[in-house]
Short mmCIF file of C-alpha atoms and ligand atoms in Angstrom, two decimals:
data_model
loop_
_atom_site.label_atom_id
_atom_site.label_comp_id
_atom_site.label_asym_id
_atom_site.label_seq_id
_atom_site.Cartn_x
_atom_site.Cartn_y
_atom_site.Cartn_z
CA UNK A 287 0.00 0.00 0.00
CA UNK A 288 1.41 3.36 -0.74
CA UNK A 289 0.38 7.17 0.44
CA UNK A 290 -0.35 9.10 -2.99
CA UNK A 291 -0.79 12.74 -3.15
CA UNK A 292 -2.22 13.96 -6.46
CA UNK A 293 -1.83 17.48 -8.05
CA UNK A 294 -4.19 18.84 -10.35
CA UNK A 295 -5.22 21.93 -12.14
CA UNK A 296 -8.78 21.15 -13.55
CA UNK A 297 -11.51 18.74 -13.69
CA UNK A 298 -9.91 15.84 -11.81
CA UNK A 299 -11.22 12.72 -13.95
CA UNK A 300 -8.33 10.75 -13.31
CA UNK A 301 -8.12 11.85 -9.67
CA UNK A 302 -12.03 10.47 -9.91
CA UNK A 303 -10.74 6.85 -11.52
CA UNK A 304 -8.10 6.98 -8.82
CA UNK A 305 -10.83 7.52 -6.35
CA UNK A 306 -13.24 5.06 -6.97
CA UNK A 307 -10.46 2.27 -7.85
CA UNK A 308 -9.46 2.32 -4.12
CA UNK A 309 -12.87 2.85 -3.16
CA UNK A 310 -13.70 -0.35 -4.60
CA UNK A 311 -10.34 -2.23 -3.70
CA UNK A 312 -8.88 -2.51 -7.69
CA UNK A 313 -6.22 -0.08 -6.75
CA UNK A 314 -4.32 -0.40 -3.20
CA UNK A 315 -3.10 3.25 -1.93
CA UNK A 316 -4.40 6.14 0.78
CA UNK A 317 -4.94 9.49 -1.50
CA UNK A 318 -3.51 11.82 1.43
CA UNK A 319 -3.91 15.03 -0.04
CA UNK A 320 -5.21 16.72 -3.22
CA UNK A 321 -3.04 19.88 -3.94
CA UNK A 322 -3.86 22.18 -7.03
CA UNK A 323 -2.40 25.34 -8.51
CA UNK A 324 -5.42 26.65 -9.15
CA UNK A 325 -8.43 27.49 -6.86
CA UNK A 326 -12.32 26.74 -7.70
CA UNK A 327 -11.46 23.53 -9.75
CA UNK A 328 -13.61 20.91 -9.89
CA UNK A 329 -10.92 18.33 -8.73
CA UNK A 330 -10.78 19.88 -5.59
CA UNK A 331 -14.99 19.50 -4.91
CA UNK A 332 -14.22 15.77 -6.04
CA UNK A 333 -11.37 15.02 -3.26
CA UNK A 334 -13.82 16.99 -0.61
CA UNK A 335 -16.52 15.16 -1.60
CA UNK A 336 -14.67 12.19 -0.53
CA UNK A 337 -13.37 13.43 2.59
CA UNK A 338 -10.00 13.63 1.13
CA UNK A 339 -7.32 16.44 2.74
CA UNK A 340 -7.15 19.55 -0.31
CA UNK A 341 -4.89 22.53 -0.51
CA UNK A 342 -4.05 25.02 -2.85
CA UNK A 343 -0.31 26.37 -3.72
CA UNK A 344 -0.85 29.92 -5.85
CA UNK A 345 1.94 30.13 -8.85
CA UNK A 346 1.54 34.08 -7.61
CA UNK A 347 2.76 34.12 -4.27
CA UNK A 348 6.29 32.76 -5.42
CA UNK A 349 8.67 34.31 -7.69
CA UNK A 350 10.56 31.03 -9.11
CA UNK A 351 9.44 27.79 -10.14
CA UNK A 352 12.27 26.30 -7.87
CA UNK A 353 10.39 28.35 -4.60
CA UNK A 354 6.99 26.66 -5.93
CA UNK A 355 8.28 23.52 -6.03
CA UNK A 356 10.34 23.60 -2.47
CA UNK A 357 6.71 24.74 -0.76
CA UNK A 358 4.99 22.05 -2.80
CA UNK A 359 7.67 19.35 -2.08
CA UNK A 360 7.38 20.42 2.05
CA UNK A 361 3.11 20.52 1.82
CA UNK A 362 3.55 16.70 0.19
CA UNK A 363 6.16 15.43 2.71
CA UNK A 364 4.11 17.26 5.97
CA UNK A 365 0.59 14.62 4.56
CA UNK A 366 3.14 11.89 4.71
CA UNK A 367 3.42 11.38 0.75
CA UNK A 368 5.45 8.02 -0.81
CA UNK A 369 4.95 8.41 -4.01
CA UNK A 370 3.27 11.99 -6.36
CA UNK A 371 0.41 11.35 -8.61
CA UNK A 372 0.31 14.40 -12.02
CA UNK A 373 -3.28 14.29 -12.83
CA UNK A 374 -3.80 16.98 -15.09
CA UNK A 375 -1.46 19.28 -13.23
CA UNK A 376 -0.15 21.78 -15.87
CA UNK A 377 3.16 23.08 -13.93
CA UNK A 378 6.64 21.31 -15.18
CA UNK A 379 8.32 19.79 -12.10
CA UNK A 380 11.85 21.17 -11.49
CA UNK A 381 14.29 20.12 -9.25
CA UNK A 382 13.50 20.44 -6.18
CA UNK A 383 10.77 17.76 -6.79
CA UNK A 384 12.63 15.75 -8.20
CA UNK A 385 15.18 15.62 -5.20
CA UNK A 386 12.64 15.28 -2.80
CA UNK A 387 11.08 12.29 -4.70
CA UNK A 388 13.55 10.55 -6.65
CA UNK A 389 11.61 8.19 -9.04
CA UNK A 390 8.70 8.69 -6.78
CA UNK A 391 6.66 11.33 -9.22
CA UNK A 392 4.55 10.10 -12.39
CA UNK A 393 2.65 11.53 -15.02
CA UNK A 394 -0.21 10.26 -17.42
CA UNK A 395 0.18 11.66 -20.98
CA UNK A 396 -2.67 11.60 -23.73
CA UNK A 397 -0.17 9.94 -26.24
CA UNK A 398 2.41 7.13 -26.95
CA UNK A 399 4.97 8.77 -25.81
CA UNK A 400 7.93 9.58 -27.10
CA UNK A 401 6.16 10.62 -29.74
CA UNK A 402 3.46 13.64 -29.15
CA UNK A 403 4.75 15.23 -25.93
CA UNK A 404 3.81 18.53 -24.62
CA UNK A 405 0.52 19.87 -25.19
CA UNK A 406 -2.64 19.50 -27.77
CA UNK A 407 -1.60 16.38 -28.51
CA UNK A 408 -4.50 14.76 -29.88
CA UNK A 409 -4.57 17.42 -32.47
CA UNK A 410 -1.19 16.87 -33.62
CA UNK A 411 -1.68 12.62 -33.75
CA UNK A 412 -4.86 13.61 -35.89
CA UNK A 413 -2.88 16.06 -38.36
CA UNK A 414 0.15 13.58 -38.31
CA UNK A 415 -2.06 11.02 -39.40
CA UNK A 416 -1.19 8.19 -36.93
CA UNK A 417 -3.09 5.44 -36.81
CA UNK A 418 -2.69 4.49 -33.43
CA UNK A 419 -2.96 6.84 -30.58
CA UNK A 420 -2.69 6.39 -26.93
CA UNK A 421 -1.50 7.13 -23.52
CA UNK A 422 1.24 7.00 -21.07
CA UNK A 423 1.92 6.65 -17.40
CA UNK A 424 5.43 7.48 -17.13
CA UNK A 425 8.19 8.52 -14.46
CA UNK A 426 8.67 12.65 -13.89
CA UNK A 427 12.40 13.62 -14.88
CA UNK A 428 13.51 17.02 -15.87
CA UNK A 429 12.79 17.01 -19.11
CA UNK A 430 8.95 17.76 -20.52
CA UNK A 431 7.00 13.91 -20.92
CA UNK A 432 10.54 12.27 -20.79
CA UNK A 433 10.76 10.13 -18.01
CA UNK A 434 10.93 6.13 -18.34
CA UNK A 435 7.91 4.74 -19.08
CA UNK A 436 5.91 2.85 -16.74
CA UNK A 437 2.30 1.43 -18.95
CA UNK A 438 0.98 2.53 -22.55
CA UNK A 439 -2.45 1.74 -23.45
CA UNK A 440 -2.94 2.30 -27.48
CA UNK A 441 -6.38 3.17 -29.37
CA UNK A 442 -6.94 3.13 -32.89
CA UNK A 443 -7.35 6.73 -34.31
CA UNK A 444 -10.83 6.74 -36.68
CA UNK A 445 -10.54 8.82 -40.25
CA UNK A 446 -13.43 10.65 -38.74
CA UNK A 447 -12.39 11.22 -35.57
CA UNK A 448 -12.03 14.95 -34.17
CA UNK A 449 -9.99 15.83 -30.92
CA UNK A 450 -13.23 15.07 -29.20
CA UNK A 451 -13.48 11.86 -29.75
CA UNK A 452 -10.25 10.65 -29.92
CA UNK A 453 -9.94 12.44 -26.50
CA UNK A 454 -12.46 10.32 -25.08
CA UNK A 455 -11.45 6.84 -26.50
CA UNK A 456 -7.96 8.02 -24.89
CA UNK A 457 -9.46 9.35 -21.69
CA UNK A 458 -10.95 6.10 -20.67
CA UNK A 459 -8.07 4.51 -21.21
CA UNK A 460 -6.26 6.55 -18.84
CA UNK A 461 -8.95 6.29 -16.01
CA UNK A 462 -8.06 2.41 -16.25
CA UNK A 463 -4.22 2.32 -16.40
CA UNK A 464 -3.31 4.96 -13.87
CA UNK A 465 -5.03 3.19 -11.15
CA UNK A 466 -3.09 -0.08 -12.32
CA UNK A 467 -0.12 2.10 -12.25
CA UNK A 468 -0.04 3.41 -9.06
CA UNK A 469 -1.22 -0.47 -7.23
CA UNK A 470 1.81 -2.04 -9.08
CA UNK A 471 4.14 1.05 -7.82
CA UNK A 472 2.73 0.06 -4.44
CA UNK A 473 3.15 -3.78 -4.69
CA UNK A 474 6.85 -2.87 -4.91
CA UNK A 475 6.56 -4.77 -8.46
CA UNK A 476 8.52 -2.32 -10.95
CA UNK A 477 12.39 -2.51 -11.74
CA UNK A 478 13.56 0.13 -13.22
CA UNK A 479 16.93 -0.56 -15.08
CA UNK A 480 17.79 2.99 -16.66
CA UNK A 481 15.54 3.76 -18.76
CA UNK A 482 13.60 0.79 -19.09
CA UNK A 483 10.61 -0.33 -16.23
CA UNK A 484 10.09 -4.09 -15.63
CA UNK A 485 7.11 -5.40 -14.27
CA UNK A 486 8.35 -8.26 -11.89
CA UNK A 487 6.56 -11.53 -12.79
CA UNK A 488 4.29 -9.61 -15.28
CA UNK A 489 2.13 -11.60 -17.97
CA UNK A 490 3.55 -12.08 -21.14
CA UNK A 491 2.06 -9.13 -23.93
CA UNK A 492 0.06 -10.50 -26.72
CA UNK A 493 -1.56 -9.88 -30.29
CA UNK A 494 -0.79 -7.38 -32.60
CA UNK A 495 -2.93 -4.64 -33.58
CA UNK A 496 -3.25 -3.05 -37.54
CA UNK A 497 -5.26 -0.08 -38.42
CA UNK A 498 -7.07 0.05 -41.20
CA UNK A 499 -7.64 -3.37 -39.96
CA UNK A 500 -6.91 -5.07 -43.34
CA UNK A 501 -6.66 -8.27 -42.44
CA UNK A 502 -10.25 -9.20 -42.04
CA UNK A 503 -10.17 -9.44 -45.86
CA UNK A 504 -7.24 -12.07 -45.33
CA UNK A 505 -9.64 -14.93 -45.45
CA UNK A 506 -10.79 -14.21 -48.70
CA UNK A 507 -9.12 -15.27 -51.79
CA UNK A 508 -8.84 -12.50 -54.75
CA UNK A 509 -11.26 -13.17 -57.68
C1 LIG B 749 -5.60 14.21 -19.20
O1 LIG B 749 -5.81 14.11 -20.58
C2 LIG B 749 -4.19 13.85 -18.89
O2 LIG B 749 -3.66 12.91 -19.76
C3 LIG B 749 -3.48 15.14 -19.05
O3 LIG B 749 -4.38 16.12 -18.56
C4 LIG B 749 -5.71 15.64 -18.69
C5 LIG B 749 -6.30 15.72 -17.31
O4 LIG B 749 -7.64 15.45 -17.28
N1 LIG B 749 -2.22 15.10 -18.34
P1 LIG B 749 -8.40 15.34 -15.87
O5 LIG B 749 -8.19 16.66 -15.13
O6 LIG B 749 -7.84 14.17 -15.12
O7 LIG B 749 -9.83 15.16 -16.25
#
């Protein structure tokens, strides 16, 4: 079991997901706090609404990223935080973060990383033209959506599809593999050797996926 704290900056779905996977016992950990940037989101009324601990760190009352990060890295370490859940939180995490949780901070991305990173990325995977599109859970380094990654979950992308909807095929994706995430942090089960994370005594992967899915016609023989 681990002690999460999750940041945010908006609606909170994934802080929901989180939620209601250790309400109902998918995802072992104890959210102990919910800290935004921003007040009056709707991630906050979620974690209240839940009896979960809140607070709010204002970008405006500190004149460096580095001073934001220090109080931020204190607030997480007073609840009694193992390991710091980015849900939506739209701040880049410098270093003293990073030296207060080494390897303990992880992010969930709206693409298959490392391609897409940084922001509006469903837009750019429709206007590339990929056929596959995705998401992420990976380790927070310095760098922007660079860390080693942890779980990828990959959707098709439709030739009608609009950021909308390939938003939402992606979303709910992410509300299922960040819980699984953060329950096989917990379980002590990743090995992280450089840049690659092992899942100890993880099921073998399987099938292969093609898009436009072609080979349904593979059955038939040509006239
Ligand atoms: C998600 O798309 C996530 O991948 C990205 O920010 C969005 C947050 O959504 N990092 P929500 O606040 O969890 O609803």
């Amino acid at each position: 079991m681990v002690d999460i704290g999750v940041l945010v900056s908006g609606g909170g779905t994934n802080l929901q997901s989180i939620i209601d996977s250790i309400e109902t016992k998918k995802c072992s950990a104890r959210i102990k706090v919910v800290i935004s940037n921003k007040t009056d989101v709707f991630a906050l009324k979620r974690a209240e609404k839940h009896g979960i601990a809140t607070e709010v760190i204002k970008k405006e009352d500190f004149l460096t990223r580095e001073s934001f990060d220090t109080e931020l890295a204190a607030r997480l370490k007073k609840y009694g935080v193992g390991l710091v859940v980015l849900a939506g939180f739209m701040r880049i995490i410098t270093r003293p973060m990073l030296e207060a949780f080494p390897m303990r901070i992880i992010n969930i991305h709206p693409a298959l990383l490392p391609s897409f990173p940084g922001l509006d990325v469903q837009k750019k995977a429709i206007e590339h033209g990929v056929k596959f599109s995705g998401c992420t859970v990976h380790f927070v380094d310095e760098g922007v959506d660079s860390g080693p990654i942890i779980i990828q979950a990959v959707v098709p992308v439709k030739d009608n599809d609009t950021v909308e909807t390939l938003s939402k095929r992606i979303l709910d994706e992410e509300h299922r593999i960040y819980p699984e995430a953060i329950h096989i942090i917990g379980e002590g089960r990743l090995q992280v050797l450089g840049r690659r994370v092992v899942l100890k005594d993880g099921p073998e992967p399987t099938g292969a996926l093609e898009n436009p899915p072609v080979s349904i016609f593979a059955d038939k023989t040509l006239p």
